[in-house]
XYZ file of C-alpha atoms in Angstrom:
580
model
C -27.085 -33.606 -71.258
C -29.382 -30.932 -69.805
C -28.313 -27.308 -70.240
C -31.165 -25.553 -68.456
C -30.354 -24.082 -65.062
C -26.641 -23.488 -65.744
C -25.819 -19.848 -65.109
C -23.394 -17.336 -63.623
C -23.236 -13.552 -63.275
C -19.903 -11.773 -63.011
C -20.683 -9.806 -59.872
C -23.288 -9.768 -57.114
C -23.053 -13.035 -55.135
C -21.586 -15.111 -57.980
C -18.243 -13.321 -58.239
C -17.027 -11.069 -55.449
C -14.049 -10.200 -53.268
C -13.707 -12.122 -50.036
C -10.893 -9.785 -49.065
C -8.229 -7.710 -50.843
C -6.565 -10.850 -52.254
C -9.234 -13.514 -52.784
C -12.034 -13.705 -55.313
C -14.955 -16.080 -54.698
C -16.631 -17.530 -57.795
C -19.901 -19.511 -57.770
C -21.474 -21.438 -60.638
C -25.100 -22.564 -60.561
C -25.714 -25.919 -62.255
C -28.486 -28.464 -62.616
C -28.126 -31.901 -61.059
C -26.894 -33.508 -64.307
C -23.605 -31.581 -64.090
C -20.909 -33.791 -62.574
C -17.880 -31.519 -62.653
C -16.942 -27.891 -63.265
C -13.586 -26.328 -64.060
C -12.839 -22.605 -63.923
C -10.531 -21.474 -66.731
C -8.979 -18.191 -65.648
C -6.051 -15.826 -66.037
C -5.263 -12.137 -66.238
C -7.106 -10.651 -69.260
C -3.848 -9.161 -70.566
C -1.677 -12.253 -70.085
C -1.489 -12.654 -73.904
C -1.301 -8.941 -74.668
C -3.761 -6.069 -74.837
C -5.598 -7.583 -77.809
C -6.083 -10.860 -75.896
C -5.202 -13.051 -78.859
C -4.839 -16.785 -78.104
C -6.002 -16.271 -74.519
C -6.898 -19.659 -72.995
C -6.871 -19.476 -69.193
C -5.539 -21.880 -66.580
C -7.697 -24.680 -65.114
C -8.873 -24.557 -61.496
C -11.098 -27.371 -60.232
C -14.364 -26.305 -58.595
C -16.188 -28.221 -55.859
C -19.847 -28.443 -54.883
C -20.290 -26.050 -51.966
C -24.080 -26.155 -51.644
C -26.725 -28.665 -52.707
C -30.203 -27.217 -53.217
C -33.426 -28.916 -54.272
C -33.008 -28.245 -58.003
C -29.371 -27.212 -58.360
C -25.845 -27.590 -57.099
C -23.559 -24.624 -56.562
C -19.938 -25.157 -57.582
C -17.465 -22.801 -55.900
C -13.805 -21.875 -55.840
C -11.647 -19.099 -54.394
C -8.751 -17.738 -56.442
C -6.056 -15.126 -55.870
C -5.627 -13.024 -59.023
C -2.000 -11.939 -59.152
C -2.820 -8.596 -60.732
C -6.179 -7.914 -59.019
C -8.265 -8.617 -62.132
C -9.538 -11.820 -63.740
C -10.862 -13.098 -67.038
C -12.543 -16.490 -67.006
C -15.023 -19.017 -68.344
C -16.238 -22.447 -67.249
C -15.862 -25.941 -68.667
C -18.817 -28.043 -67.526
C -18.812 -31.853 -67.594
C -21.715 -34.293 -67.661
C -21.959 -38.081 -67.564
C -19.937 -39.951 -70.211
C -17.428 -37.066 -70.215
C -19.396 -34.817 -72.549
C -18.675 -31.157 -71.883
C -19.647 -27.610 -72.806
C -18.293 -24.129 -72.071
C -20.142 -21.316 -70.320
C -19.166 -17.804 -71.383
C -20.865 -14.512 -70.654
C -23.086 -14.777 -73.729
C -24.188 -18.333 -73.028
C -23.296 -22.007 -73.449
C -21.090 -23.147 -76.321
C -19.479 -26.354 -77.492
C -15.847 -26.774 -76.490
C -14.920 -26.511 -80.173
C -16.235 -22.956 -80.212
C -13.131 -21.816 -78.320
C -10.884 -22.950 -81.187
C -12.553 -20.718 -83.749
C -10.036 -17.871 -83.972
C -12.243 -15.724 -86.201
C -14.855 -15.311 -83.444
C -14.714 -12.835 -80.573
C -15.168 -14.670 -77.278
C -17.389 -13.125 -74.609
C -15.414 -14.177 -71.557
C -16.432 -13.178 -68.053
C -14.231 -10.392 -66.719
C -13.892 -9.098 -63.168
C -12.440 -5.642 -63.749
C -10.576 -4.846 -60.552
C -10.531 -5.828 -56.887
C -11.191 -2.379 -55.435
C -10.751 -2.215 -51.667
C -13.722 0.090 -51.209
C -16.009 -2.408 -52.974
C -15.248 -5.252 -50.577
C -18.065 -6.203 -48.225
C -16.597 -5.836 -44.714
C -19.161 -6.119 -41.908
C -17.913 -5.374 -38.382
C -15.811 -8.301 -37.191
C -17.185 -8.186 -33.639
C -20.669 -9.146 -34.809
C -19.563 -12.608 -36.009
C -19.552 -14.135 -32.545
C -22.018 -11.884 -30.766
C -25.022 -13.566 -29.149
C -27.925 -11.113 -29.153
C -30.871 -10.723 -26.794
C -33.925 -8.813 -28.015
C -35.741 -6.678 -25.456
C -39.175 -5.078 -25.769
C -38.645 -2.410 -23.080
C -42.253 -2.230 -21.840
C -42.231 -5.961 -21.072
C -38.764 -6.815 -19.717
C -38.366 -5.386 -16.216
C -39.687 -2.520 -14.105
C -38.056 -0.846 -11.139
C -39.264 2.301 -9.411
C -37.665 5.326 -11.089
C -40.159 7.898 -9.823
C -42.382 7.904 -12.929
C -46.059 7.771 -12.077
C -48.124 6.006 -14.690
C -51.101 3.691 -14.948
C -49.780 0.215 -15.687
C -51.165 -3.291 -15.797
C -50.069 -5.537 -12.932
C -46.775 -7.106 -14.062
C -47.867 -10.635 -13.217
C -51.338 -10.387 -14.771
C -51.476 -11.529 -18.395
C -55.137 -12.554 -18.342
C -56.319 -9.313 -19.942
C -53.299 -8.471 -22.111
C -54.192 -6.651 -25.321
C -52.556 -4.490 -27.999
C -52.683 -1.389 -25.813
C -51.565 -2.848 -22.476
C -48.799 -0.859 -20.759
C -46.788 -2.814 -18.186
C -44.293 -0.074 -17.390
C -40.999 -1.787 -18.106
C -38.201 0.757 -18.023
C -34.502 1.327 -18.657
C -33.486 1.125 -15.037
C -35.261 -2.202 -14.879
C -33.242 -3.453 -17.837
C -30.076 -2.021 -16.290
C -30.743 -4.017 -13.129
C -30.747 -7.250 -15.164
C -27.519 -6.747 -17.124
C -25.662 -9.196 -14.876
C -28.414 -11.737 -15.489
C -27.893 -11.382 -19.248
C -24.135 -11.626 -18.902
C -24.521 -14.832 -16.875
C -26.611 -16.302 -19.710
C -23.785 -15.606 -22.149
C -25.347 -12.620 -23.922
C -22.886 -10.242 -25.596
C -25.309 -7.957 -27.452
C -28.703 -6.387 -26.689
C -31.124 -5.380 -29.433
C -33.641 -2.867 -28.110
C -37.024 -2.355 -29.710
C -37.760 1.399 -29.999
C -37.032 3.472 -26.899
C -37.963 6.954 -28.078
C -41.001 9.059 -27.292
C -44.237 7.575 -28.566
C -47.853 7.060 -27.492
C -47.893 3.254 -27.797
C -46.331 0.387 -25.840
C -44.255 -0.749 -28.839
C -43.028 2.770 -29.763
C -42.972 2.149 -33.533
C -44.922 5.382 -34.080
C -42.238 7.834 -33.048
C -43.051 11.365 -31.852
C -39.490 12.455 -31.028
C -36.364 10.598 -32.177
C -34.006 12.323 -29.745
C -35.852 11.899 -26.457
C -36.174 8.579 -24.632
C -39.834 8.026 -23.764
C -40.427 9.255 -20.191
C -42.242 5.982 -19.435
C -38.908 4.234 -20.019
C -36.731 6.849 -18.328
C -34.363 9.535 -19.534
C -31.574 9.959 -22.050
C -29.184 9.884 -19.115
C -30.634 6.561 -17.941
C -30.016 5.009 -21.329
C -26.505 6.439 -21.646
C -25.688 4.964 -18.241
C -27.120 1.593 -19.274
C -24.953 1.504 -22.399
C -21.880 2.387 -20.347
C -22.610 -0.422 -17.880
C -23.349 -2.876 -20.678
C -20.006 -2.121 -22.284
C -18.257 -2.742 -18.975
C -19.836 -6.210 -18.964
C -18.765 -6.889 -22.557
C -22.255 -6.360 -24.000
C -22.833 -4.374 -27.199
C -26.004 -2.298 -27.677
C -28.158 -1.899 -30.806
C -31.242 0.313 -30.992
C -34.208 0.381 -33.341
C -34.495 3.101 -36.002
C -37.999 3.674 -37.339
C -37.223 5.707 -40.441
C -39.807 4.240 -42.787
C -42.551 6.188 -41.033
C -43.230 8.548 -38.133
C -46.255 9.128 -35.953
C -48.821 11.811 -36.720
C -47.445 13.651 -33.660
C -43.955 13.958 -35.119
C -43.202 17.662 -35.626
C -42.993 17.405 -39.419
C -46.327 15.652 -39.889
C -48.000 17.960 -37.371
C -46.866 20.869 -39.517
C -48.260 19.162 -42.620
C -51.598 18.649 -40.849
C -51.652 22.339 -39.942
C -50.403 23.912 -43.173
C -51.131 21.343 -45.884
C -49.261 21.965 -49.141
C -47.771 25.127 -47.684
C -45.861 23.124 -45.069
C -42.099 23.007 -45.421
C -42.399 19.290 -44.694
C -45.157 18.418 -47.144
C -42.741 16.527 -49.399
C -41.309 14.616 -46.470
C -44.364 12.379 -46.868
C -46.495 10.908 -49.642
C -49.644 13.035 -49.508
C -52.074 12.188 -52.315
C -55.291 13.981 -51.388
C -56.428 17.334 -50.010
C -58.549 15.643 -47.310
C -55.667 13.511 -46.030
C -56.092 14.645 -42.395
C -59.168 12.523 -41.628
C -58.968 9.484 -39.357
C -59.169 5.835 -40.358
C -56.927 3.434 -42.258
C -55.231 4.699 -45.391
C -56.484 2.136 -47.899
C -58.153 5.039 -49.681
C -54.657 6.227 -50.639
C -55.015 9.746 -49.226
C -51.478 9.309 -47.946
C -49.158 6.362 -47.785
C -48.476 4.757 -44.426
C -47.018 1.605 -42.977
C -49.484 -1.272 -43.478
C -52.362 1.223 -43.940
C -52.006 2.346 -40.288
C -53.005 6.013 -40.204
C -50.753 6.842 -37.248
C -47.679 5.676 -39.167
C -47.408 8.038 -42.189
C -44.658 6.921 -44.541
C -41.566 9.082 -44.936
C -40.170 9.896 -48.362
C -36.597 8.719 -47.819
C -35.752 9.750 -51.382
C -36.037 13.351 -50.197
C -32.595 14.778 -49.367
C -33.964 16.786 -46.453
C -35.404 13.617 -44.910
C -32.150 11.729 -45.471
C -30.094 14.543 -43.938
C -32.405 14.903 -40.936
C -32.344 11.228 -39.989
C -28.642 10.890 -40.699
C -28.140 13.664 -38.178
C -30.407 11.782 -35.739
C -28.168 8.711 -36.025
C -25.037 10.781 -35.502
C -26.558 12.214 -32.333
C -27.424 8.703 -31.100
C -23.784 7.701 -31.533
C -22.606 10.835 -29.737
C -25.204 10.752 -26.948
C -25.261 7.029 -26.195
C -22.183 5.410 -27.809
C -24.375 2.705 -29.366
C -22.796 -0.139 -31.341
C -25.527 -0.899 -33.851
C -28.724 0.330 -35.475
C -31.576 -1.909 -36.628
C -33.741 -0.374 -39.373
C -37.438 -1.134 -39.156
C -39.193 -2.051 -42.431
C -35.747 -2.016 -44.008
C -36.863 -2.923 -47.535
C -39.202 0.068 -47.871
C -36.448 2.593 -47.186
C -34.697 3.897 -50.297
C -31.336 2.459 -51.316
C -29.996 5.994 -51.720
C -30.824 6.818 -48.096
C -29.164 3.676 -46.691
C -26.075 4.222 -48.859
C -25.887 7.785 -47.552
C -26.300 6.604 -43.952
C -23.659 3.921 -44.375
C -21.119 6.363 -45.761
C -21.783 9.056 -43.164
C -22.048 6.867 -40.077
C -19.141 4.552 -40.853
C -16.925 7.611 -41.271
C -17.676 8.419 -37.616
C -17.766 4.876 -36.224
C -16.319 2.339 -38.703
C -17.393 -0.737 -36.729
C -21.026 0.403 -36.360
C -23.385 -2.487 -37.195
C -26.243 -1.661 -39.585
C -29.039 -4.260 -39.561
C -32.039 -4.240 -41.873
C -35.427 -5.736 -41.062
C -36.222 -7.583 -44.288
C -38.163 -10.858 -44.320
C -37.132 -12.155 -47.740
C -34.046 -12.429 -49.982
C -32.233 -9.182 -49.197
C -29.360 -9.348 -51.676
C -30.018 -5.881 -53.187
C -29.310 -4.304 -49.787
C -26.217 -6.367 -48.951
C -23.606 -5.351 -51.520
C -21.488 -3.861 -48.726
C -22.455 -0.204 -49.009
C -25.857 -0.412 -47.281
C -26.786 -2.851 -44.506
C -24.180 -5.116 -42.937
C -26.779 -7.801 -42.318
C -30.492 -8.531 -42.185
C -32.842 -10.405 -39.892
C -32.720 -13.926 -41.295
C -36.400 -14.831 -41.488
C -35.802 -17.411 -44.273
C -33.675 -19.338 -41.740
C -36.414 -19.105 -39.094
C -39.122 -20.235 -41.478
C -37.003 -23.074 -42.886
C -36.600 -24.566 -39.417
C -40.251 -23.918 -38.619
C -41.414 -25.759 -41.746
C -39.129 -28.761 -41.257
C -40.162 -29.374 -37.659
C -43.875 -28.962 -38.435
C -43.997 -30.988 -41.663
C -43.100 -34.557 -40.721
C -43.185 -35.588 -44.389
C -39.968 -33.671 -44.977
C -36.721 -35.631 -44.768
C -33.099 -34.825 -43.953
C -32.396 -34.013 -47.577
C -35.174 -31.406 -47.579
C -33.685 -29.794 -44.482
C -30.203 -29.716 -46.001
C -31.459 -28.215 -49.260
C -33.363 -25.487 -47.467
C -30.572 -24.499 -45.067
C -28.119 -24.491 -47.969
C -30.534 -22.205 -49.814
C -30.472 -19.768 -46.860
C -26.665 -19.693 -46.874
C -26.483 -19.388 -50.666
C -28.347 -16.071 -50.711
C -25.473 -13.889 -49.555
C -21.728 -13.425 -49.616
C -19.590 -15.435 -47.215
C -18.798 -12.273 -45.236
C -22.498 -11.557 -44.762
C -23.267 -15.122 -43.689
C -20.793 -14.719 -40.837
C -22.893 -11.870 -39.387
C -26.359 -12.880 -40.600
C -28.863 -12.159 -37.826
C -30.351 -15.595 -37.098
C -33.399 -15.832 -34.862
C -36.243 -18.197 -33.996
C -38.804 -15.695 -32.737
C -39.380 -11.997 -32.212
C -42.090 -9.495 -31.362
C -43.509 -10.012 -34.859
C -44.089 -13.796 -34.779
C -45.360 -16.396 -32.321
C -42.855 -17.564 -29.738
C -40.692 -20.525 -30.674
C -41.923 -22.824 -27.863
C -45.488 -22.249 -29.063
C -44.730 -22.705 -32.747
C -42.471 -25.717 -32.164
C -45.275 -27.616 -30.449
C -43.011 -29.524 -28.064
C -40.063 -28.915 -25.780
C -37.908 -31.330 -27.792
C -38.487 -29.417 -31.027
C -37.879 -26.170 -29.139
C -34.479 -27.230 -27.788
C -33.502 -28.814 -31.112
C -34.082 -25.525 -32.921
C -32.171 -23.585 -30.255
C -29.298 -26.045 -30.801
C -29.314 -25.400 -34.552
C -29.489 -21.630 -33.972
C -26.418 -21.716 -31.754
C -24.324 -24.102 -33.869
C -24.849 -22.614 -37.328
C -22.855 -19.687 -38.798
C -24.223 -16.244 -38.111
C -24.949 -13.938 -35.204
C -27.781 -15.596 -33.215
C -30.468 -13.710 -31.325
C -32.917 -14.926 -28.714
C -36.065 -13.020 -27.835
C -36.465 -12.058 -24.176
C -37.964 -14.963 -22.233
C -37.011 -17.600 -24.775
C -34.359 -18.764 -22.317
C -37.296 -19.678 -20.029
C -39.461 -21.114 -22.841
C -41.900 -18.206 -22.458
C -44.877 -19.032 -24.673
C -47.393 -17.054 -26.711
C -48.963 -16.827 -30.123
C -48.780 -13.647 -32.201
C -49.132 -10.107 -30.806
C -50.121 -9.411 -28.064
C -49.485 -12.876 -26.585
C -45.880 -13.048 -27.808
C -45.230 -9.878 -25.799
C -46.014 -11.057 -22.281
C -44.025 -9.464 -19.454
C -40.907 -11.332 -18.346
C -41.944 -13.716 -15.517
C -39.300 -12.713 -12.987
C -41.244 -14.022 -9.978
C -41.094 -17.542 -11.425
C -37.456 -17.378 -12.454
C -36.260 -19.695 -9.694
C -38.830 -22.421 -10.294
C -37.261 -25.723 -11.340
C -38.923 -25.752 -14.765
C -37.573 -22.337 -15.746
C -34.154 -23.056 -14.298
C -33.922 -26.267 -16.305
C -34.664 -24.436 -19.562
C -32.339 -21.575 -18.625
C -29.469 -23.961 -17.982
C -29.960 -25.779 -21.275
C -30.105 -22.539 -23.284
C -27.072 -21.219 -21.409
C -25.170 -24.422 -22.206
C -26.022 -24.114 -25.896
C -24.866 -20.483 -25.970
C -21.605 -21.609 -24.335
C -21.028 -24.049 -27.218
C -20.152 -21.042 -29.386
C -17.014 -20.460 -27.312
C -15.370 -23.457 -28.999
C -13.302 -22.492 -32.038
C -15.109 -24.970 -34.306
C -18.441 -23.216 -33.650
C -17.189 -19.701 -34.337
C -19.205 -18.009 -37.042
C -16.342 -17.971 -39.569
C -15.986 -21.770 -39.502
C -17.466 -23.811 -42.394
C -20.249 -26.367 -42.057
C -20.864 -29.616 -43.912
C -23.866 -31.907 -43.849
C -23.822 -35.700 -43.623
C -26.467 -38.406 -43.838
C -28.307 -37.580 -47.060
C -30.783 -40.470 -46.656
C -34.521 -40.092 -46.106
C -34.405 -40.259 -42.292
C -35.028 -37.137 -40.217
C -31.641 -37.339 -38.543
C -29.718 -34.108 -39.053
C -25.953 -34.430 -38.828
C -23.462 -31.695 -39.665
C -19.913 -30.748 -38.797
C -18.298 -27.398 -38.100
C -14.702 -26.272 -38.184
C -11.421 -27.117 -39.852
C -8.634 -27.661 -37.290
C -10.959 -28.354 -34.383
C -14.059 -30.318 -35.381
C -17.557 -29.965 -33.982
C -20.308 -32.503 -34.630
C -24.040 -31.849 -34.276
C -26.770 -34.514 -34.246
C -30.473 -33.648 -34.199
C -32.846 -36.626 -34.084
C -36.145 -35.387 -35.513
C -37.155 -38.885 -36.620
C -39.707 -41.135 -34.975
C -37.215 -43.640 -33.596
C -34.043 -43.728 -31.534
C -30.703 -43.656 -33.365
C -27.348 -45.151 -32.414
C -24.613 -42.495 -32.267
C -21.196 -43.746 -31.236
C -18.470 -41.298 -30.255
C -14.758 -41.901 -29.963
C -12.984 -41.783 -26.620
C -11.233 -38.488 -27.399
C -14.475 -36.647 -28.143
C -16.019 -34.271 -25.632
C -19.792 -34.000 -25.258
C -20.478 -30.272 -24.842
C -24.269 -30.545 -24.937
C -26.752 -33.381 -24.894
C -30.497 -33.764 -24.616
C -32.013 -37.273 -24.492
C -28.733 -39.048 -25.197
C -27.919 -42.144 -23.145
C -25.719 -45.198 -23.681
C -24.721 -44.163 -27.204
C -28.378 -43.846 -28.202
C -29.901 -40.545 -29.312
C -33.593 -40.726 -28.550
C -36.232 -39.197 -30.764
C -36.306 -35.458 -30.025
C -32.690 -35.586 -28.877
C -29.651 -33.368 -29.439
C -25.970 -34.202 -29.261
C -23.098 -31.729 -29.727
C -19.536 -33.041 -29.686
C -16.124 -31.427 -30.006
C -13.018 -33.367 -31.054
């Protein structure tokens, strides 16, 4: 009987409200635990003093298997909106212990009337504490656009740009001249692909091609067009059923932002001196900021870090967001460097912005476990880099088996509440990492990962050009201009059609984001097999092994996507998606 690794916290992601009636309870246990029973009841069921309180048994089931632990879960409906509970944990040969808030005890401990028992207690199911991300996000398929590189049409702006079809000399400073009217002209193209949401990298005035060093948060960069152009684009997107999310760079500004320019001019006498983290009197000099003269993003001198703990800063950028909603009618905001912004600022933003637009989607850019920001009063979701990296590792490391894949994906979906997992922002590439076709190393691995992206819970996003298998290592090569002149070539059309077909899979009820998933085939082969749905069932097979696999389907099943599947045989590198 091993007791290490058995734990539970009353709160956070271990005990939380699914909705106004249901409470989700998770217990973490080592692999020697065979069974878990939740003993629960209202804390006052035996009177205010709680004498002789025992609880009623509710069987728990294993919801997630991880490499070193199993997670037992159950949902209950407390009649009076509060719950007192403990766990009875069983091992082999029917030995058992109890887990209370103060630790593990023998079952006999509960019979000792002279001792005060430290039961877990969930105080009250307050409506305002329930995590409720916007429902529309659950089944949105996103498309990320870097405006300078997506499409250019003549809008009268005269600038010096690199030839759109020349990527031979691309570098960090290359300007290709993509613009909003160009994007607008391709909205029907995106709709035909099955896209229902666009995530824009920054669009506001800045000196760089990426626009992450913002000069003016209320003026669309003239290279891209005008505020009116963007407002018109959003209106047209909405008519096509496409939501729009823009990038908010509130962790830092540029040195040309009015507040930092005033600090450069007036030093400590500036009204905006405390908007930043200035640590030296000679802070104005050029060069990276590793000397600590002021804090900046990644030591980049042209990205001085904002003090988002400062109320004036919080109020200013909250007002900016309100103006974005008013000016453009946007549906979501993505927050750059989302884990370096203060919790107090994001809580303030959430409260203020949701009061204006309750279904506004707030997305944080965080690359690691983001639980502290996902309690329900800050971000609605985060960019799910753990998911991306888990797939990346499995397909690159051939020594890993199916069980390793299952453990890692289960880990990703064990990090957050069920509500958050329904809107988790899953992606395979972005402007910050190498493109998926390049990292995957083969077309088979590329299409297999796209299939997983589109058939797992969450709100999937593809990076512009991924639907054509656009390649490229890290910046600047992952930011090539969209190859529109080659769009009709057979190779690109073949990829486009396969990606489109995989996006269309999400229209089936069993592949909706709210539907559960379960893994099969826990052997050591690299065949991934999981199901989705309850009433309608979806089945996914990914053959990442080195040999072909027999996969028989019944006559009532419908193949909704296949790659390298013939005569009931799924070839190595193949994908099969079935709906019953």
